[in-house]
CSV table of C-alpha atoms in Angstrom, one decimal:
chain,number,residue,atom,x,y,z
A,1,MET,CA,65.3,28.9,-2.0
A,2,ASP,CA,66.8,29.8,-5.0
A,3,GLU,CA,65.7,26.3,-6.3
A,4,MET,CA,62.9,26.5,-4.9
A,5,ARG,CA,61.7,30.0,-7.1
A,6,ARG,CA,63.0,28.4,-9.5
A,7,ILE,CA,61.0,25.1,-9.7
A,8,ARG,CA,58.0,27.1,-8.4
A,9,LYS,CA,57.7,29.7,-12.3
A,10,ALA,CA,58.2,26.4,-13.9
A,11,LEU,CA,54.9,24.5,-12.9
A,12,ILE,CA,53.6,28.0,-13.4
A,13,ALA,CA,54.1,28.2,-16.8
A,14,LYS,CA,53.5,24.8,-16.9
A,15,SER,CA,49.9,24.9,-15.4
A,16,ALA,CA,49.8,28.3,-18.0
A,17,GLY,CA,50.6,26.6,-21.4
A,18,LEU,CA,47.9,23.7,-20.8
A,19,VAL,CA,45.3,25.6,-19.8
A,20,ALA,CA,46.2,28.1,-23.0
A,21,VAL,CA,45.8,24.4,-24.7
A,22,LEU,CA,42.6,23.6,-22.7
A,23,TYR,CA,41.1,26.7,-23.9
A,24,ALA,CA,41.8,27.3,-28.0
A,25,TYR,CA,41.1,23.4,-27.6
A,26,MET,CA,36.9,24.4,-26.6
A,27,LEU,CA,37.0,27.6,-28.0
A,28,PHE,CA,38.4,26.3,-32.3
A,29,ILE,CA,38.7,22.5,-31.9
A,30,LEU,CA,35.6,21.7,-29.7
A,31,PRO,CA,32.8,23.8,-31.7
A,32,LYS,CA,34.1,22.2,-35.2
A,33,ALA,CA,33.9,18.9,-34.3
A,34,ARG,CA,30.5,19.3,-32.9
A,35,GLU,CA,29.4,20.3,-37.1
A,36,ARG,CA,30.7,17.1,-38.7
A,37,THR,CA,28.3,14.8,-35.8
A,38,PRO,CA,25.0,14.3,-37.4
A,39,ARG,CA,21.9,15.5,-36.1
A,40,ILE,CA,18.9,13.9,-34.5
A,41,TYR,CA,15.8,15.0,-35.2
A,42,TYR,CA,12.3,13.6,-34.1
A,43,GLY,CA,10.1,12.6,-37.0
A,44,PRO,CA,6.8,11.1,-36.8
A,45,PRO,CA,5.3,8.4,-34.4
A,46,SER,CA,7.2,5.0,-34.6
A,47,GLU,CA,5.5,1.8,-35.5
A,48,ARG,CA,5.7,1.0,-31.3
A,49,ASP,CA,4.7,4.4,-30.0
A,50,SER,CA,1.3,3.9,-32.2
A,51,VAL,CA,0.9,0.8,-30.6
A,52,ARG,CA,2.2,2.0,-27.5
A,53,GLN,CA,-0.5,5.0,-27.0
A,54,CYS,CA,-3.4,2.4,-28.4
A,55,ASN,CA,-3.2,0.3,-25.7
A,56,LEU,CA,-2.6,3.1,-22.8
A,57,SER,CA,-5.5,4.9,-24.4
A,58,TYR,CA,-7.2,1.4,-24.7
A,59,LEU,CA,-7.3,0.8,-19.9
A,60,PRO,CA,-9.1,3.8,-18.8
A,61,HIS,CA,-11.4,3.3,-21.7
A,62,GLY,CA,-14.3,2.5,-20.3
A,63,SER,CA,-16.1,2.3,-16.6
A,64,THR,CA,-16.1,-1.6,-16.5
A,65,ASN,CA,-12.2,-2.0,-17.8
A,66,CYS,CA,-10.8,0.6,-16.5
A,67,LEU,CA,-11.8,-0.9,-12.8
A,68,ASN,CA,-10.8,-5.1,-13.7
A,69,GLN,CA,-7.7,-3.8,-15.3
A,70,LEU,CA,-7.1,-0.7,-13.3
A,71,ARG,CA,-8.5,-1.9,-10.2
A,72,MET,CA,-9.9,1.7,-10.0
A,73,MET,CA,-13.0,3.8,-11.4
A,74,ARG,CA,-12.1,6.5,-14.0
A,75,ALA,CA,-12.2,9.3,-11.7
A,76,PRO,CA,-10.1,8.2,-9.2
A,77,PHE,CA,-7.3,7.1,-11.8
A,78,PHE,CA,-7.9,10.4,-14.0
A,79,GLN,CA,-7.2,12.4,-10.1
A,80,LEU,CA,-4.7,10.7,-8.6
A,81,CYS,CA,-2.1,11.6,-11.8
A,82,ASN,CA,-3.7,14.9,-11.7
A,83,LEU,CA,-2.3,14.8,-8.5
A,84,PHE,CA,1.0,13.7,-8.6
A,85,ARG,CA,1.4,16.0,-11.3
A,86,ASP,CA,0.6,19.0,-8.9
A,87,ARG,CA,2.2,18.2,-6.7
A,88,ALA,CA,5.3,17.7,-9.0
A,89,LEU,CA,5.6,13.6,-7.4
A,90,LEU,CA,6.0,12.7,-11.3
A,91,ARG,CA,6.5,14.3,-14.7
A,92,ASP,CA,5.5,14.0,-18.1
A,93,SER,CA,8.3,13.4,-20.1
A,94,ILE,CA,8.7,13.0,-24.0
A,95,HIS,CA,8.4,9.6,-23.4
A,96,SER,CA,6.0,8.7,-20.9
A,97,SER,CA,3.4,10.6,-19.5
A,98,VAL,CA,2.1,10.1,-15.9
A,99,GLU,CA,-0.8,8.2,-17.2
A,100,GLU,CA,1.0,5.7,-18.4
A,101,GLN,CA,3.6,5.9,-15.8
A,102,VAL,CA,0.8,4.7,-12.6
A,103,ALA,CA,-1.2,2.5,-15.1
A,104,MET,CA,2.6,0.3,-15.0
A,105,PHE,CA,2.0,0.5,-10.9
A,106,LEU,CA,-1.9,-0.4,-11.2
A,107,LEU,CA,-1.2,-3.1,-13.8
A,108,VAL,CA,2.0,-4.3,-11.2
A,109,VAL,CA,0.6,-4.3,-7.8
A,110,GLY,CA,-3.3,-4.9,-9.0
A,111,HIS,CA,-2.9,-8.4,-10.5
A,112,ASN,CA,0.7,-9.4,-9.6
A,113,HIS,CA,2.6,-9.0,-12.6
A,114,ARG,CA,6.1,-9.2,-13.8
A,115,PHE,CA,7.8,-6.0,-15.1
A,116,ARG,CA,8.5,-8.4,-18.1
A,117,ALA,CA,4.5,-9.1,-18.0
A,118,LEU,CA,3.8,-5.7,-19.1
A,119,GLN,CA,6.5,-5.0,-22.0
A,120,PRO,CA,4.2,-6.2,-24.5
A,121,THR,CA,1.7,-4.0,-23.4
A,122,PHE,CA,3.7,-1.3,-22.9
A,123,ARG,CA,6.5,-1.3,-25.4
A,124,ARG,CA,9.4,-0.6,-22.2
A,125,SER,CA,12.3,-2.0,-21.1
A,126,ILE,CA,12.5,-4.0,-17.9
A,127,GLU,CA,14.9,-1.4,-16.6
A,128,THR,CA,12.4,1.6,-18.2
A,129,ILE,CA,9.5,-0.4,-16.2
A,130,SER,CA,11.1,-0.7,-12.6
A,131,ARG,CA,12.1,2.9,-12.8
A,132,TYR,CA,9.0,3.9,-13.8
A,133,PHE,CA,7.4,0.9,-10.7
A,134,ARG,CA,9.9,2.4,-8.2
A,135,GLU,CA,8.8,6.5,-9.2
A,136,VAL,CA,5.0,5.9,-8.5
A,137,LEU,CA,5.6,3.3,-5.0
A,138,TYR,CA,7.4,6.6,-3.8
A,139,ALA,CA,4.8,9.1,-5.1
A,140,VAL,CA,2.4,7.2,-3.6
A,141,GLY,CA,4.0,7.1,-0.3
A,142,GLU,CA,4.1,10.7,-0.4
A,143,LEU,CA,0.5,10.6,0.3
A,144,ARG,CA,0.7,8.8,3.7
A,145,ASN,CA,0.6,11.5,5.9
A,146,GLU,CA,-3.2,13.0,4.6
A,147,MET,CA,-4.5,9.1,3.4
A,148,ILE,CA,-3.6,7.0,6.5
A,149,THR,CA,-5.4,9.5,9.3
A,150,ALA,CA,-8.5,9.5,11.2
A,151,LEU,CA,-10.8,11.7,10.2
A,152,THR,CA,-13.0,12.1,13.2
A,153,THR,CA,-13.0,11.3,16.9
A,154,GLN,CA,-17.0,11.8,16.6
A,155,THR,CA,-19.6,8.1,17.2
A,156,HIS,CA,-20.2,6.9,14.0
A,157,MET,CA,-24.1,6.6,12.2
A,158,LYS,CA,-23.2,3.0,11.9
A,159,ILE,CA,-22.9,3.4,15.6
A,160,THR,CA,-25.8,5.6,17.1
A,161,THR,CA,-28.6,4.7,14.2
A,162,ASN,CA,-28.3,0.9,15.5
A,163,PRO,CA,-29.8,0.4,18.6
A,164,ARG,CA,-28.2,-2.8,18.9
A,165,PHE,CA,-25.0,-0.8,19.4
A,166,ASN,CA,-26.0,1.9,20.8
A,167,PRO,CA,-25.0,3.2,23.7
A,168,TYR,CA,-23.0,0.4,24.7
A,169,PHE,CA,-20.2,0.8,21.1
A,170,LYS,CA,-21.2,5.1,21.3
A,171,ASP,CA,-17.4,5.4,22.6
A,172,CYS,CA,-15.7,3.0,20.0
A,173,ILE,CA,-14.1,5.0,16.6
A,174,GLY,CA,-12.9,1.6,14.6
A,175,ALA,CA,-11.4,-1.9,15.0
A,176,ILE,CA,-7.7,-3.4,15.3
A,177,ASP,CA,-7.1,-6.3,13.6
A,178,GLY,CA,-4.2,-8.4,12.0
A,179,THR,CA,-3.9,-9.9,8.2
A,180,HIS,CA,-1.1,-11.9,7.1
A,181,VAL,CA,0.4,-11.4,3.9
A,182,ASP,CA,3.0,-13.6,1.4
A,183,ALA,CA,6.3,-12.5,1.6
A,184,ARG,CA,9.7,-13.5,-0.3
A,185,VAL,CA,12.5,-13.6,1.7
A,186,PRO,CA,16.1,-15.1,2.0
A,187,SER,CA,15.7,-18.3,2.9
A,188,ALA,CA,18.0,-17.5,6.5
A,189,ILE,CA,15.6,-16.0,7.2
A,190,SER,CA,12.2,-17.5,6.0
A,191,ALA,CA,11.5,-19.5,9.7
A,192,ALA,CA,11.1,-16.2,11.6
A,193,PHE,CA,7.9,-15.5,8.7
A,194,ARG,CA,6.6,-19.1,8.4
A,195,GLY,CA,3.7,-18.6,10.6
A,196,ARG,CA,0.7,-21.2,11.7
A,197,LYS,CA,0.2,-21.0,7.4
A,198,GLY,CA,3.9,-22.9,7.2
A,199,VAL,CA,4.4,-20.0,4.4
A,200,PRO,CA,6.5,-17.0,4.7
A,201,THR,CA,4.4,-14.1,5.5
A,202,GLN,CA,4.4,-11.0,7.1
A,203,ASN,CA,2.1,-9.5,9.9
A,204,VAL,CA,0.8,-6.1,9.1
A,205,MET,CA,-2.0,-4.9,12.1
A,206,ALA,CA,-4.2,-2.1,11.1
A,207,ALA,CA,-7.3,0.1,12.2
A,208,VAL,CA,-9.9,0.3,10.3
A,209,ASP,CA,-12.8,3.2,10.8
A,210,PHE,CA,-16.0,1.8,10.1
A,211,ASP,CA,-16.2,3.4,6.6
A,212,LEU,CA,-13.7,1.1,5.7
A,213,ARG,CA,-11.3,2.9,5.7
A,214,PHE,CA,-7.6,2.8,7.3
A,215,THR,CA,-7.0,5.4,9.9
A,216,TYR,CA,-3.5,3.0,11.2
A,217,VAL,CA,-0.8,0.8,9.3
A,218,LEU,CA,2.3,-1.3,10.7
A,219,ALA,CA,3.4,-4.2,8.0
A,220,GLY,CA,7.0,-5.5,7.9
A,221,TRP,CA,6.9,-8.2,11.3
A,222,GLU,CA,7.4,-11.6,10.9
A,223,GLY,CA,4.5,-13.6,10.6
A,224,SER,CA,5.3,-15.3,13.4
A,225,ALA,CA,4.9,-12.7,15.4
A,226,HIS,CA,2.4,-12.1,18.8
A,227,ASP,CA,-0.5,-9.3,17.0
A,228,ALA,CA,-0.3,-7.9,21.6
A,229,LEU,CA,3.7,-7.9,21.1
A,230,ILE,CA,3.0,-5.3,17.2
A,231,LEU,CA,0.3,-3.7,18.9
A,232,ALA,CA,2.5,-2.6,21.8
A,233,ASP,CA,5.6,-1.5,19.0
A,234,ALA,CA,2.7,0.4,17.3
A,235,LEU,CA,2.0,2.4,20.4
A,236,GLU,CA,5.9,2.5,22.0
A,237,LYS,CA,6.6,4.7,18.6
A,238,ASP,CA,7.0,8.4,18.4
A,239,ASP,CA,4.5,8.4,15.0
A,240,GLY,CA,2.6,5.2,16.2
A,241,LEU,CA,-1.1,4.5,16.8
A,242,SER,CA,-3.0,7.1,19.6
A,243,VAL,CA,-6.1,6.2,21.4
A,244,PRO,CA,-7.7,9.7,22.0
A,245,ALA,CA,-8.8,10.0,25.5
A,246,GLY,CA,-12.7,8.3,26.1
A,247,LYS,CA,-12.9,6.1,22.7
A,248,ASP,CA,-11.9,2.9,22.4
A,249,TYR,CA,-11.2,0.2,19.5
A,250,LEU,CA,-12.7,-3.2,19.2
A,251,VAL,CA,-10.3,-6.1,19.4
A,252,ASP,CA,-10.5,-9.8,19.0
A,253,ALA,CA,-9.5,-12.0,21.9
A,254,GLY,CA,-5.6,-12.2,20.9
A,255,TYR,CA,-5.3,-8.4,22.4
A,256,ALA,CA,-5.8,-7.7,26.2
A,257,ALA,CA,-8.1,-5.8,27.5
A,258,ARG,CA,-6.2,-2.4,28.7
A,259,PRO,CA,-7.9,1.1,28.7
A,260,GLY,CA,-9.0,2.7,24.8
A,261,PHE,CA,-9.6,-1.4,23.2
A,262,LEU,CA,-12.4,-3.2,23.7
A,263,PRO,CA,-11.9,-7.1,23.4
A,264,PRO,CA,-14.8,-9.5,23.8
A,265,PHE,CA,-15.2,-12.0,27.1
A,266,ARG,CA,-13.0,-15.4,27.2
A,267,GLY,CA,-14.5,-18.3,26.8
A,268,CYS,CA,-17.8,-17.8,25.6
A,269,ARG,CA,-19.3,-17.7,22.0
A,270,TYR,CA,-18.6,-14.8,19.8
A,271,HIS,CA,-18.5,-15.1,15.8
A,272,LEU,CA,-21.7,-14.6,14.1
A,273,ARG,CA,-21.9,-17.9,12.6
A,274,GLU,CA,-22.4,-20.1,16.2
A,275,TYR,CA,-26.0,-17.9,17.1
A,276,SER,CA,-28.8,-18.5,14.6
A,277,ARG,CA,-32.5,-18.1,15.8
A,278,ARG,CA,-33.0,-21.2,17.6
A,279,ASN,CA,-28.8,-20.5,18.7
A,280,TYR,CA,-29.8,-16.9,20.6
A,281,PRO,CA,-27.4,-16.1,23.0
A,282,HIS,CA,-27.9,-17.4,26.6
A,283,ASP,CA,-26.5,-14.2,28.7
A,284,MET,CA,-25.2,-10.6,28.7
A,285,ARG,CA,-21.9,-11.6,27.9
A,286,GLU,CA,-22.5,-14.1,24.8
A,287,LEU,CA,-25.2,-11.1,24.1
A,288,PHE,CA,-22.0,-8.2,23.6
A,289,ASN,CA,-20.2,-11.0,21.8
A,290,LEU,CA,-22.6,-11.6,19.3
A,291,ARG,CA,-23.2,-7.2,18.9
A,292,HIS,CA,-19.5,-6.7,19.3
A,293,SER,CA,-18.9,-10.0,15.9
A,294,SER,CA,-21.2,-7.6,14.6
A,295,LEU,CA,-19.6,-4.2,14.8
A,296,ARG,CA,-16.2,-5.7,14.4
A,297,VAL,CA,-16.1,-7.4,11.0
A,298,THR,CA,-15.5,-4.1,9.6
A,299,VAL,CA,-11.4,-4.6,10.0
A,300,GLU,CA,-12.5,-8.0,8.0
A,301,ARG,CA,-14.1,-7.0,5.0
A,302,ALA,CA,-11.9,-3.8,4.5
A,303,PHE,CA,-8.9,-6.6,4.7
A,304,GLY,CA,-11.4,-8.7,2.5
A,305,ALA,CA,-11.2,-5.3,0.0
A,306,LEU,CA,-7.8,-4.7,-0.3
A,307,LYS,CA,-6.9,-8.0,-0.6
A,308,ASN,CA,-9.9,-8.5,-3.4
A,309,ARG,CA,-8.1,-5.4,-5.2
A,310,PHE,CA,-4.6,-5.9,-5.4
A,311,LYS,CA,-3.6,-9.4,-5.9
A,312,ILE,CA,0.2,-8.4,-5.1
A,313,LEU,CA,-1.1,-9.0,-1.9
A,314,TYR,CA,-2.3,-12.4,-1.9
A,315,ASN,CA,0.1,-13.6,-3.8
A,316,ARG,CA,4.4,-13.9,-3.3
A,317,PRO,CA,5.8,-10.6,-5.0
A,318,PHE,CA,8.7,-10.2,-6.6
A,319,HIS,CA,9.7,-8.0,-4.9
A,320,PRO,CA,12.5,-6.7,-2.2
A,321,TYR,CA,11.3,-7.1,1.4
A,322,LYS,CA,11.6,-3.5,2.0
A,323,THR,CA,9.5,-3.0,-1.2
A,324,GLN,CA,7.6,-5.3,0.1
A,325,VAL,CA,6.6,-3.3,3.2
A,326,LYS,CA,5.8,-0.1,1.1
A,327,LEU,CA,3.5,-1.8,-1.3
A,328,VAL,CA,1.7,-2.8,2.0
A,329,LEU,CA,1.2,1.3,2.7
A,330,ALA,CA,1.0,2.2,-1.1
A,331,CYS,CA,-2.1,-0.5,-0.7
A,332,CYS,CA,-3.5,0.8,1.7
A,333,ILE,CA,-3.5,5.0,1.0
A,334,LEU,CA,-4.7,3.8,-2.5
A,335,HIS,CA,-7.2,2.1,-1.0
A,336,ASN,CA,-8.6,5.0,1.3
A,337,TRP,CA,-8.1,6.9,-1.9
A,338,ILE,CA,-10.5,4.7,-3.9
A,339,LEU,CA,-13.0,5.1,-1.5
A,340,GLN,CA,-13.5,8.6,-0.9
A,341,PHE,CA,-15.0,7.9,-4.5
A,342,GLY,CA,-17.9,5.2,-3.2
A,343,GLN,CA,-17.7,1.6,-3.0
A,344,ASP,CA,-17.5,-0.8,-6.1
A,345,PRO,CA,-17.6,-4.5,-6.4
A,346,HIS,CA,-13.9,-5.1,-5.1
A,347,ILE,CA,-15.5,-4.8,-0.9
A,348,PRO,CA,-16.9,-7.7,0.5
A,349,GLU,CA,-20.9,-7.6,1.8
A,350,GLU,CA,-21.2,-9.2,5.8
A,351,GLU,CA,-23.2,-12.0,4.8
A,352,GLU,CA,-19.3,-12.8,2.6
A,353,LEU,CA,-17.8,-13.0,6.0
A,354,GLU,CA,-18.9,-14.6,8.8
A,355,ASP,CA,-18.3,-18.2,7.4
A,356,SER,CA,-14.4,-17.8,5.9
A,357,SER,CA,-13.2,-14.6,8.4
A,358,ASP,CA,-15.2,-16.3,11.3
A,359,LYS,CA,-13.0,-19.5,10.7
A,360,GLU,CA,-9.3,-18.3,10.2
A,361,ASP,CA,-9.9,-16.0,13.0
A,362,ASP,CA,-10.7,-18.8,15.6
A,363,ASP,CA,-7.9,-20.4,14.4
A,364,LEU,CA,-5.9,-16.8,15.4
A,365,GLU,CA,-7.3,-16.3,18.5
A,366,GLU,CA,-6.3,-19.7,19.7
A,367,ASP,CA,-2.8,-19.2,18.5
A,368,ASN,CA,-2.1,-16.2,20.0
A,369,ILE,CA,-4.3,-17.2,23.7
A,370,SER,CA,-1.9,-19.8,23.7
A,371,THR,CA,0.9,-18.4,23.0
A,372,ALA,CA,0.1,-15.0,25.7
A,373,GLN,CA,-0.2,-18.4,28.5
């Protein structure tokens, strides 16, 4: 017992001595070492900083240049930066402003640039550009709940003011369709992502209102997944797609007829290019399909505008697959943000989609119907 006490007292004495030595080091020796360390004084900007500021000021300079480089006009760009700054989603630093961080992100998603391609413009390291890219991607994703949502369930003016659609589609609040976005995945799982095009893609399902705004987006499914399976998954999710009572979404023939979803008649002509002044509809079913196609082209215009604006969705991206899924959602959010400030040349007209998109839909519907059978 006495031996244990002596050992305890010895340990206490050694601990007290160690604390005293550390205290003396921090009180006397460390301050003198700091005094000998040369201090860093900030001087005038270097030539690299001057070039960086010049390039950054040139990007949003002028509406045309801002639209070509950053894929949006000056007003939405600067208001988006101010929104991130006000909500503390992004912050200025002594090295980089919020405008520079957002410009890096927009150049990547707008032109599918690699990070090393931005080094001559921003004079930053690849690590710095990658870090800011992830921060802006997270900031854009935080706007999802307020940007990807249905603003109203009222009948749109496009229907109420057109006797071709009213009152036959008076309960329609939008259109639903899927699109394939090129994906880069490991070779071990690439077979599941290969659809009819033979290249890995992710199948993205989206609901669009008649203002070309995305009201729901589900990304991440393999390119070989059936559209009906993706729709079923969207309806089963807790925060998934919900159809208001008494309302409908226009869908193509790849989806089944069910409450809330209005497909065209099968076995009848459907696409706009199949009709003309000499080849007019012969019965009520063909007339319904013609007007259904004329109204559902809205979702094709939305997808066309999305891929025209953000080329990262039109090419194989240089990012992990989880990031690719987030990028699809981010591009849809930015698309809705830009539409608040009016339309721009990236949105295709309906006439431009009659031939190209309808032919693609024909192939997709044949695949979907054959798979369902």
